[in-house]
Amino acid sequence: MTKTMTCIVCPMGCQISVAEGEARGYSCPRGKSWAEQEVSKPMRTLTTTVLLIGGEYPLLPVRTQLPVPKSKLMDCLRHANSLRVEAPVEVGQVICPDLAETGVSLIAARTAGGQ
Amino acid sequence: MKADLVVIGGGPAGMGAALEAHRLGVKDILIIERDFSLGGILQQCIHNGFGLHLFGEELTGGEYAQRFIDELAASGIRVLTDTMVMEVDSGWVRAVNTQGVLEIEAGAIILAMGCRERTRGAINIPGTRPAGIYTAGAAQRLINMEGFLPGRRAVILGSGDIGLIMARRLTLEGAKVEAVAELMPWSNGLARNIAQCLEDFNIPLLLSHTVVDIHGTKHLEGVTLAQVDESFRPLPDSRRYIPCDLLLLSVGLLPENELSQKLGIEMDPVTNGPLVDQNLHTSINGIFACGNVVHVHDLVDFVTLESRRAGAGAAAWLRKSYRGQTMAVTPGENISYVVPQRLTLPVQEDVTFLFRVKRPLNKPVFTISTQGEQLLMLRRPVALPAEMVEIKLSPGKIPAGGDITIDCRGEER
Ligand code: SF4
């Protein structure tokens, strides 16, 4: 069985097909390993916001430090939605060390001062 | 007030230009920003995908901006936020903030005001005028910065990247996105965004479709979609009503050029931005422009690279205010525009040409030529109007006079 997909690793967006575990159509090694991962266990980086208490903005943008399994995106989102963070926050600061039992941490994606 | 260099706009373009000029020895720099913080549109771009070219990492918009904000804080470059520039002329800027009116003398000026979204008025959608219709970027700011979800059942018109990104964002926030409708037979967004923002969430992309009617009196109740033929006429039999309380418009961006126009800068009618040379120098002495104010970019990395060239151009101008003879760069076959639109001689460094094709082509061959003589040829696997093409030409290849034309030929897709 052949699976075709658009590589999301960079803006080139190569069309890659994988048949019997062998990938074709990639333009670089990152695309090759991404496609092999995509057919066995697709992974995505989650970006969203969490509530920021006492900050200059009401929301703090956050992201998973590493990609998480695509099938767990919604669990991760629900977990992130339950979090509250107090300002000030530095970019890169760990907001939650293990998001929805993925073993991946959620980190701040900007610096936000207090009011 | 006085500054060697005044940069108008504190988004990625303004920050990149100011930092490069600073690195090249310009010490007295002032950035003027109308928002209360630096970062421009990147602040509301909480998704990742920024910085691959420049930093070799996938950053979110905020993380990308933060690197420049931190560098600025360490540089001693002055920043005035909450300040709006009202007027610009050669060597002079007038701005206003809560303190009053500021008159600033400037050795050089860089315009970096970015762009804004086209609105419903710009594309003439018929129907009533209820609440619930937003540009995609306005909705992005509401959701990502202010924490307000403007609707629960959405239709998105236009498949530009912001529209695609917002389709995913709305879905993650619990709204249902019924469809993304695109007038053209191809999408204007990056292929990766169609994959990770629509296909991942089973959101249909309806190509050659548009909104032909809007329903609801006080608040939006639904839209009518229809397929269009090759001349973009809606096909009556394809009309279909979709109930929704939110319509997002992602129908293009326009460079923000009120200031440039008031100033009488020479403009490019295709980009809607100022005409510039390879140093991003406009038609007015000492006034430079970079980023989305010149032409709308699809990647912020390219904005930063272009801004650095503008910063370097301004730094050189401050050392020696001299302008040489110019030659024109013109878009040829299947090319909609080229930036820079002219070269100032002598050319001493590699020239970066940025341009877009008019329609999608397979196996395109790009040529740069002068009076029929080919200077450079380049092959690529595909060319799409949504993806800006970058070609560099070394100074040795640039002729001493005449004009330069860029063409693209390939197989129709
Ligand atoms: S295969 Fe490589 S070049 Fe192609 S989209 Fe993926 S990462 Fe980019």
Coordinates of C-alpha atoms and ligand atoms in Angstrom, one line a residue:
Chain A
M1 CA 0.0 0.0 0.0
T2 CA 1.3 3.4 -0.9
K3 CA 0.6 6.5 1.3
T4 CA 1.2 9.9 -0.1
M5 CA 1.6 13.0 2.1
T6 CA 2.7 16.6 2.1
C7 CA 5.9 17.0 4.1
I8 CA 5.3 19.6 6.8
V9 CA 8.8 20.0 8.0
C10 CA 9.6 23.0 5.9
P11 CA 7.8 25.4 3.6
M12 CA 8.9 23.5 0.5
G13 CA 6.0 21.1 1.2
C14 CA 7.3 18.2 -0.9
Q15 CA 4.9 15.4 -1.9
I16 CA 6.3 12.2 -0.4
S17 CA 4.9 8.7 -0.9
V18 CA 5.8 5.7 1.2
A19 CA 5.4 2.2 -0.1
E20 CA 6.5 -0.9 1.9
G21 CA 8.4 1.3 4.3
E22 CA 10.3 3.1 1.5
A23 CA 9.9 6.8 1.1
R24 CA 10.1 8.7 -2.3
G25 CA 9.8 12.3 -3.3
Y26 CA 11.6 13.9 -0.4
S27 CA 14.2 16.6 -1.1
C28 CA 16.2 16.2 2.1
P29 CA 16.9 13.7 4.9
R30 CA 14.6 15.5 7.3
G31 CA 11.7 14.9 5.0
K32 CA 12.6 11.2 4.7
S33 CA 12.6 10.5 8.4
W34 CA 9.5 12.6 8.9
A35 CA 7.6 10.6 6.3
E36 CA 8.8 7.3 7.8
Q37 CA 7.5 8.5 11.2
E38 CA 4.3 9.8 9.7
V39 CA 3.2 6.4 8.4
S40 CA 4.0 4.6 11.7
K41 CA 3.2 7.2 14.3
P42 CA 2.4 10.8 13.2
M43 CA 3.7 13.5 15.5
R44 CA 2.7 17.2 15.8
T45 CA 3.8 20.2 17.7
L46 CA 0.9 21.7 19.6
T47 CA 0.8 25.5 19.9
T48 CA -2.0 27.2 21.9
T49 CA -2.4 29.7 24.8
V50 CA -2.9 29.3 28.5
L51 CA -4.4 31.8 31.0
L52 CA -1.9 34.3 32.4
I53 CA -2.6 35.8 35.8
G54 CA -1.4 39.3 36.6
G55 CA 0.3 39.8 33.3
E56 CA 0.4 42.5 30.7
Y57 CA -1.7 40.3 28.4
P58 CA -4.5 37.9 29.5
L59 CA -3.0 35.0 27.6
L60 CA 0.4 33.4 27.3
P61 CA 1.3 31.6 24.1
V62 CA 2.8 28.1 24.7
R63 CA 4.0 25.2 22.7
T64 CA 5.1 21.6 23.3
Q65 CA 8.8 21.5 23.5
L66 CA 8.8 18.5 21.1
P67 CA 6.2 17.0 18.8
V68 CA 3.6 14.8 20.6
P69 CA 1.6 11.9 19.1
K70 CA -1.1 13.3 16.8
S71 CA -3.6 11.0 18.4
K72 CA -3.0 12.8 21.8
L73 CA -3.3 16.4 20.5
M74 CA -6.8 16.8 22.0
D75 CA -5.7 15.4 25.3
C76 CA -2.8 17.8 25.4
L77 CA -5.1 20.7 24.5
R78 CA -7.5 19.8 27.3
H79 CA -4.6 19.6 29.8
A80 CA -3.2 22.9 28.6
N81 CA -6.6 24.6 28.9
S82 CA -6.7 23.6 32.6
L83 CA -3.5 25.4 33.4
R84 CA -3.0 28.8 34.9
V85 CA 0.3 30.7 34.9
E86 CA 1.4 33.6 37.0
A87 CA 3.3 36.5 35.4
P88 CA 6.1 37.3 34.9
V89 CA 7.2 34.5 32.5
E90 CA 10.4 34.1 30.5
V91 CA 10.3 32.7 27.0
G92 CA 11.3 29.0 27.1
Q93 CA 10.1 28.6 30.8
V94 CA 8.6 25.2 31.5
I95 CA 4.9 25.6 32.2
C96 CA 4.1 21.9 32.6
P97 CA 6.8 19.2 32.7
D98 CA 4.6 16.3 31.4
L99 CA 1.7 17.3 29.2
A100 CA -1.1 14.8 29.2
E101 CA 1.3 11.9 30.1
T102 CA 3.2 12.3 26.8
G103 CA 6.5 13.0 28.7
V104 CA 6.8 16.2 26.7
S105 CA 6.9 19.6 28.4
L106 CA 4.8 22.6 27.6
I107 CA 6.9 25.8 27.4
A108 CA 6.2 29.6 27.2
A109 CA 6.5 30.9 23.7
R110 CA 7.1 34.6 24.7
T111 CA 8.3 36.7 27.6
A112 CA 5.5 38.3 29.5
G113 CA 6.1 40.9 32.2
G114 CA 3.8 41.5 35.2
Q115 CA 1.4 44.5 35.1
Chain B
M1 CA 14.4 65.3 18.7
K2 CA 17.1 63.9 16.5
A3 CA 18.4 60.5 15.4
D4 CA 20.8 59.3 12.7
L5 CA 18.3 56.6 11.7
V6 CA 14.5 56.5 12.3
V7 CA 12.8 53.2 11.7
I8 CA 9.0 53.3 11.4
G9 CA 7.5 50.1 12.7
G10 CA 8.7 47.7 15.3
G11 CA 7.7 44.4 13.7
P12 CA 10.2 41.9 12.2
A13 CA 11.1 44.3 9.4
G14 CA 11.8 47.3 11.6
M15 CA 13.7 45.3 14.2
G16 CA 15.8 43.5 11.6
A17 CA 16.7 46.7 9.8
A18 CA 17.6 48.6 13.0
L19 CA 19.8 45.8 14.3
E20 CA 21.7 45.5 11.1
A21 CA 22.3 49.2 10.9
H22 CA 23.5 49.1 14.5
R23 CA 25.8 46.2 13.8
L24 CA 27.3 48.2 10.9
G25 CA 28.1 51.1 13.2
V26 CA 25.0 53.4 13.2
K27 CA 24.7 54.1 16.9
D28 CA 21.9 56.6 17.2
I29 CA 18.8 54.7 16.1
L30 CA 15.1 55.3 17.0
I31 CA 12.3 52.8 16.3
I32 CA 8.8 54.1 16.4
E33 CA 6.0 51.6 17.0
R34 CA 2.2 52.4 17.3
D35 CA 1.3 49.3 19.4
F36 CA 2.2 49.1 23.1
S37 CA 4.9 46.4 22.5
L38 CA 7.3 45.3 19.8
G39 CA 6.9 42.3 17.5
G40 CA 4.2 43.4 15.2
I41 CA 2.0 40.7 13.7
L42 CA 4.3 38.0 15.1
Q43 CA 2.8 38.6 18.5
Q44 CA -0.5 37.0 17.5
C45 CA 1.1 34.3 15.4
I46 CA 1.3 31.6 18.1
H47 CA 1.8 28.8 15.6
N48 CA 5.2 27.4 14.8
G49 CA 7.0 27.4 11.5
F50 CA 9.0 30.6 11.8
G51 CA 12.8 30.8 11.6
L52 CA 13.7 27.6 9.7
H53 CA 15.9 29.5 7.2
L54 CA 17.4 31.9 9.7
F55 CA 17.9 29.9 12.8
G56 CA 17.4 26.3 11.6
E57 CA 14.7 25.8 14.1
E58 CA 10.9 25.9 14.1
L59 CA 9.9 28.8 16.3
T60 CA 6.5 30.3 17.0
G61 CA 5.9 33.9 16.0
G62 CA 6.4 35.1 19.5
E63 CA 9.6 33.2 20.0
Y64 CA 11.0 34.5 16.7
A65 CA 10.1 38.1 17.7
Q66 CA 11.5 37.6 21.2
R67 CA 15.0 37.0 19.8
F68 CA 15.0 40.4 18.1
I69 CA 13.3 42.1 21.1
D70 CA 16.0 40.8 23.4
E71 CA 18.8 41.8 21.0
L72 CA 17.3 45.3 20.8
A73 CA 17.1 45.6 24.5
A74 CA 20.8 44.8 24.7
S75 CA 21.8 47.2 21.8
G76 CA 20.9 50.6 23.2
I77 CA 18.6 51.3 20.2
R78 CA 15.9 53.6 21.4
V79 CA 12.3 52.5 21.1
L80 CA 9.1 54.6 21.3
T81 CA 6.0 52.5 21.6
D82 CA 2.4 53.8 21.6
T83 CA 3.5 56.4 19.1
M84 CA 2.0 56.9 15.7
V85 CA 3.9 58.5 12.8
M86 CA 1.7 61.0 11.0
E87 CA 4.0 62.3 8.3
V88 CA 7.4 61.6 6.8
D89 CA 9.7 63.6 4.5
S90 CA 13.3 63.4 3.5
G91 CA 15.2 63.8 6.7
W92 CA 12.2 64.4 8.9
V93 CA 9.4 62.6 10.8
R94 CA 6.4 63.9 12.6
A95 CA 4.8 61.5 15.2
V96 CA 2.2 61.8 17.9
N97 CA 1.7 60.1 21.3
T98 CA 0.2 60.9 24.7
Q99 CA 3.1 63.4 25.3
G100 CA 2.1 65.4 22.2
V101 CA 3.6 65.9 18.8
L102 CA 7.2 64.9 18.2
E103 CA 9.3 66.5 15.4
I104 CA 12.2 64.3 14.7
E105 CA 15.2 65.1 12.5
A106 CA 16.6 62.0 10.8
G107 CA 19.7 61.3 8.7
A108 CA 17.9 58.4 7.1
I109 CA 14.5 56.8 7.5
I110 CA 13.4 53.2 7.0
L111 CA 9.7 52.5 6.3
A112 CA 8.7 49.2 7.9
M113 CA 5.0 49.6 8.5
G114 CA 4.0 46.1 7.3
C115 CA 0.7 45.3 5.7
R116 CA -2.9 45.0 6.5
E117 CA -5.7 42.7 5.4
R118 CA -8.1 43.2 2.5
T119 CA -11.6 43.5 3.9
R120 CA -15.1 42.6 2.7
G121 CA -15.4 46.0 0.9
A122 CA -12.3 45.2 -1.1
I123 CA -13.9 42.1 -2.6
N124 CA -17.5 43.1 -2.8
I125 CA -19.4 40.3 -1.2
P126 CA -23.2 40.8 -1.6
G127 CA -25.8 40.2 1.2
T128 CA -26.6 41.8 4.5
R129 CA -24.1 43.3 6.9
P130 CA -24.5 41.4 10.2
A131 CA -22.0 41.0 13.0
G132 CA -19.9 37.9 12.8
I133 CA -17.7 38.7 9.8
Y134 CA -14.0 39.2 10.5
T135 CA -10.8 39.3 8.7
A136 CA -8.8 36.2 9.6
G137 CA -6.0 38.3 11.2
A138 CA -8.5 40.3 13.4
A139 CA -10.0 37.0 14.6
Q140 CA -6.4 35.7 15.2
R141 CA -5.7 38.7 17.5
L142 CA -9.0 38.2 19.4
I143 CA -8.5 34.5 20.0
N144 CA -4.7 34.4 20.6
M145 CA -4.2 37.7 22.5
E146 CA -7.5 38.7 24.0
G147 CA -9.0 35.3 24.7
F148 CA -12.3 35.8 22.9
L149 CA -13.8 33.2 20.5
P150 CA -15.8 35.1 18.0
G151 CA -18.0 32.2 16.9
R152 CA -18.7 28.5 17.1
R153 CA -19.5 27.5 13.5
A154 CA -17.3 29.0 10.9
V155 CA -16.8 29.3 7.1
I156 CA -13.5 30.7 5.9
L157 CA -13.3 32.6 2.6
G158 CA -9.8 32.5 1.0
S159 CA -7.1 29.9 1.5
G160 CA -4.2 32.2 2.3
D161 CA -2.0 31.1 5.1
I162 CA -3.7 33.1 7.8
G163 CA -7.0 31.5 6.8
L164 CA -5.6 28.0 6.9
I165 CA -3.9 28.7 10.3
M166 CA -7.1 30.1 11.7
A167 CA -9.1 27.0 10.5
R168 CA -6.9 24.9 12.8
R169 CA -6.9 27.4 15.6
L170 CA -10.7 27.6 15.6
T171 CA -10.9 23.8 15.6
L172 CA -8.5 23.5 18.6
E173 CA -10.6 26.1 20.4
G174 CA -13.7 24.0 20.0
A175 CA -15.4 25.7 17.0
K176 CA -16.5 23.7 13.9
V177 CA -15.0 24.9 10.6
E178 CA -17.5 23.9 7.9
A179 CA -15.3 24.7 4.9
V180 CA -12.5 26.9 3.5
A181 CA -13.7 28.3 0.1
E182 CA -11.1 29.5 -2.4
L183 CA -12.1 31.5 -5.5
M184 CA -9.0 30.4 -7.5
P185 CA -8.5 26.8 -8.8
W186 CA -5.4 26.6 -6.5
S187 CA -4.7 27.6 -2.9
N188 CA -2.7 30.6 -2.0
G189 CA -1.4 29.0 1.1
L190 CA 1.6 26.8 1.6
A191 CA 1.1 23.1 1.0
R192 CA 2.3 22.3 4.5
N193 CA -0.5 24.4 5.9
I194 CA -3.1 22.7 3.8
A195 CA -1.8 19.4 5.2
Q196 CA -1.4 20.2 8.8
C197 CA -4.3 22.8 9.3
L198 CA -7.0 21.3 7.0
E199 CA -6.3 17.7 6.3
D200 CA -5.3 16.9 9.9
F201 CA -8.8 18.0 11.0
N202 CA -10.8 16.9 8.0
I203 CA -11.8 20.4 7.0
P204 CA -12.8 20.6 3.4
L205 CA -11.0 22.9 1.0
L206 CA -13.4 24.0 -1.8
L207 CA -11.4 25.3 -4.7
S208 CA -13.1 27.5 -7.3
H209 CA -15.8 28.4 -4.8
T210 CA -16.9 31.7 -3.3
V211 CA -19.4 33.2 -1.0
V212 CA -22.3 34.6 -3.0
D213 CA -24.7 35.6 -0.3
I214 CA -24.6 36.5 3.4
H215 CA -27.6 35.8 5.6
G216 CA -28.7 37.3 9.0
T217 CA -29.8 40.7 10.1
K218 CA -28.2 41.4 13.5
H219 CA -25.8 38.5 13.6
L220 CA -24.6 36.2 10.9
E221 CA -26.8 33.1 10.4
G222 CA -25.3 31.5 7.3
V223 CA -23.6 32.0 4.0
T224 CA -24.4 30.7 0.5
L225 CA -21.4 29.2 -1.3
A226 CA -21.2 28.5 -5.0
Q227 CA -18.8 27.1 -7.4
V228 CA -17.4 29.4 -10.1
D229 CA -16.4 28.9 -13.7
E230 CA -13.1 29.9 -15.4
S231 CA -14.2 33.5 -15.5
F232 CA -15.2 33.4 -11.8
R233 CA -18.9 33.5 -12.5
P234 CA -20.9 31.6 -9.9
L235 CA -22.7 28.5 -11.3
P236 CA -26.4 28.9 -10.1
D237 CA -26.9 25.1 -9.7
S238 CA -24.0 24.8 -7.3
R239 CA -25.5 27.2 -4.7
R240 CA -25.5 25.7 -1.2
Y241 CA -26.5 27.2 2.1
I242 CA -24.2 26.7 5.1
P243 CA -25.5 27.8 8.5
C244 CA -22.7 29.5 10.5
D245 CA -22.1 32.3 13.0
L246 CA -18.7 33.3 11.9
L247 CA -17.2 34.2 8.5
L248 CA -13.5 34.8 8.2
L249 CA -12.0 36.6 5.3
S250 CA -8.5 35.6 4.3
V251 CA -8.5 37.3 0.9
G252 CA -5.1 38.9 0.7
L253 CA -2.8 41.5 2.3
L254 CA -2.0 45.0 1.2
P255 CA 1.1 46.9 2.0
E256 CA 0.4 49.7 4.5
N257 CA 1.5 52.7 2.5
E258 CA -0.5 55.8 3.5
L259 CA 2.7 57.4 4.7
S260 CA 4.6 56.5 1.5
Q261 CA 1.8 57.8 -0.7
K262 CA 1.5 61.1 1.1
L263 CA 5.2 61.5 0.7
G264 CA 4.9 61.0 -3.1
I265 CA 7.2 58.0 -3.3
E266 CA 7.3 56.2 -6.6
M267 CA 5.1 53.1 -6.2
D268 CA 4.9 49.7 -8.0
P269 CA 1.3 49.2 -9.1
V270 CA 1.6 45.4 -8.7
T271 CA 3.1 45.1 -5.3
N272 CA 1.3 48.3 -4.0
G273 CA 4.6 49.1 -2.3
P274 CA 7.4 51.6 -3.0
L275 CA 9.8 51.0 -5.9
V276 CA 13.2 50.1 -4.4
D277 CA 16.7 49.3 -5.5
Q278 CA 18.9 46.5 -4.3
N279 CA 19.7 48.5 -1.1
L280 CA 15.9 49.0 -0.5
H281 CA 16.4 52.7 -1.3
T282 CA 13.1 54.3 -2.5
S283 CA 12.8 57.1 -5.0
I284 CA 13.3 59.6 -2.3
N285 CA 16.8 60.3 -1.0
G286 CA 17.6 58.8 2.4
I287 CA 14.2 56.9 2.7
F288 CA 14.4 53.1 2.6
A289 CA 11.6 50.5 2.9
C290 CA 11.6 46.8 3.8
G291 CA 9.3 43.9 4.6
N292 CA 5.7 43.7 3.9
V293 CA 5.4 47.4 3.2
V294 CA 7.4 46.8 0.0
H295 CA 5.7 43.5 -1.0
V296 CA 3.8 40.9 0.9
H297 CA 6.2 38.0 1.9
D298 CA 5.1 34.5 2.8
L299 CA 8.0 33.8 5.2
V300 CA 9.2 36.1 8.0
D301 CA 12.7 34.8 7.4
F302 CA 12.7 36.5 4.0
V303 CA 11.4 39.7 5.7
T304 CA 14.3 39.7 8.1
L305 CA 16.9 39.1 5.3
E306 CA 15.4 41.9 3.3
S307 CA 15.4 44.2 6.3
R308 CA 19.0 43.6 6.9
R309 CA 19.8 44.7 3.4
A310 CA 17.7 47.9 4.1
G311 CA 19.6 48.4 7.4
A312 CA 22.9 48.1 5.5
G313 CA 21.7 50.4 2.8
A314 CA 20.8 53.1 5.3
A315 CA 24.1 52.7 7.1
A316 CA 26.0 53.2 3.8
W317 CA 23.8 56.2 3.0
L318 CA 24.7 57.7 6.3
R319 CA 28.4 57.3 5.6
K320 CA 28.2 58.7 2.1
S321 CA 25.0 60.1 0.6
Y322 CA 25.5 59.3 -3.0
R323 CA 23.2 57.9 -5.6
G324 CA 24.5 56.4 -8.9
Q325 CA 23.0 55.7 -12.2
T326 CA 20.2 53.1 -12.2
M327 CA 19.0 50.2 -14.4
A328 CA 15.5 48.8 -14.5
V329 CA 14.5 45.3 -13.5
T330 CA 11.3 44.2 -15.2
P331 CA 9.0 41.2 -14.7
G332 CA 8.9 39.2 -18.0
E333 CA 7.0 36.0 -19.0
N334 CA 4.8 34.6 -16.2
I335 CA 6.3 36.8 -13.6
S336 CA 4.0 39.2 -11.7
Y337 CA 6.6 41.4 -10.0
V338 CA 10.2 41.6 -9.1
V339 CA 11.8 43.3 -6.1
P340 CA 14.1 45.3 -6.4
Q341 CA 12.5 47.1 -9.4
R342 CA 15.9 48.7 -10.2
L343 CA 19.6 48.4 -9.5
T344 CA 21.8 51.3 -8.5
L345 CA 25.2 51.1 -10.1
P346 CA 27.9 50.2 -9.2
V347 CA 26.6 46.9 -7.8
Q348 CA 29.2 45.6 -5.3
E349 CA 27.5 42.7 -3.6
D350 CA 25.2 39.8 -4.6
V351 CA 21.8 41.1 -5.6
T352 CA 18.8 39.1 -4.2
F353 CA 15.8 39.2 -6.6
L354 CA 12.5 38.2 -5.0
F355 CA 9.5 37.6 -7.2
R356 CA 6.4 35.6 -7.8
V357 CA 5.1 33.7 -10.8
K358 CA 1.6 34.5 -12.2
R359 CA 0.3 30.9 -12.4
P360 CA 1.5 27.5 -11.2
L361 CA 4.0 25.7 -13.5
N362 CA 5.8 22.4 -13.3
K363 CA 9.5 22.2 -13.9
P364 CA 9.9 25.9 -14.3
V365 CA 13.0 27.4 -15.8
F366 CA 13.9 30.9 -14.6
T367 CA 16.1 33.1 -16.6
I368 CA 17.6 36.5 -15.9
S369 CA 18.6 38.3 -19.1
T370 CA 19.6 41.6 -20.5
Q371 CA 18.8 42.6 -24.1
G372 CA 18.3 39.0 -25.1
E373 CA 21.6 37.9 -23.5
Q374 CA 21.2 35.3 -20.7
L375 CA 22.9 36.1 -17.4
L376 CA 21.6 33.2 -15.3
M377 CA 19.4 30.2 -15.7
L378 CA 17.8 28.2 -12.9
R379 CA 15.6 25.1 -12.7
R380 CA 13.1 24.2 -9.9
P381 CA 10.6 21.4 -9.5
V382 CA 7.6 23.6 -9.2
A383 CA 6.6 27.3 -9.1
L384 CA 3.5 28.5 -7.4
P385 CA 2.1 32.0 -7.1
A386 CA 1.9 31.5 -3.3
E387 CA 5.6 30.9 -3.0
M388 CA 8.0 33.7 -3.4
V389 CA 11.1 32.8 -5.4
E390 CA 14.6 34.0 -4.5
I391 CA 17.5 34.2 -6.9
K392 CA 20.8 35.7 -6.3
L393 CA 23.0 37.3 -8.9
S394 CA 26.7 38.1 -8.3
P395 CA 28.0 41.5 -9.2
G396 CA 30.3 40.1 -11.9
K397 CA 27.2 39.0 -13.9
I398 CA 25.5 42.3 -13.9
P399 CA 25.9 44.3 -17.1
A400 CA 27.2 47.9 -17.1
G401 CA 24.0 49.2 -18.5
G402 CA 20.7 48.3 -20.1
D403 CA 17.7 46.6 -18.4
I404 CA 17.3 43.3 -16.7
T405 CA 14.3 41.0 -17.3
I406 CA 13.3 37.9 -15.4
D407 CA 11.2 35.2 -17.2
C408 CA 9.8 31.9 -16.2
R409 CA 8.8 29.1 -18.6
G410 CA 7.6 25.6 -17.7
E411 CA 4.9 23.0 -18.1
E412 CA 1.3 24.0 -17.3
R413 CA 0.0 22.3 -14.2
Ligands
SF4_1 S1 11.4 16.8 2.2 FE1 12.9 18.3 3.1 S2 12.7 20.0 1.6 FE2 10.9 18.7 1.3 S3 9.3 19.7 2.6 FE3 10.3 18.0 3.8 S4 11.9 19.0 4.9 FE4 11.3 20.4 3.3

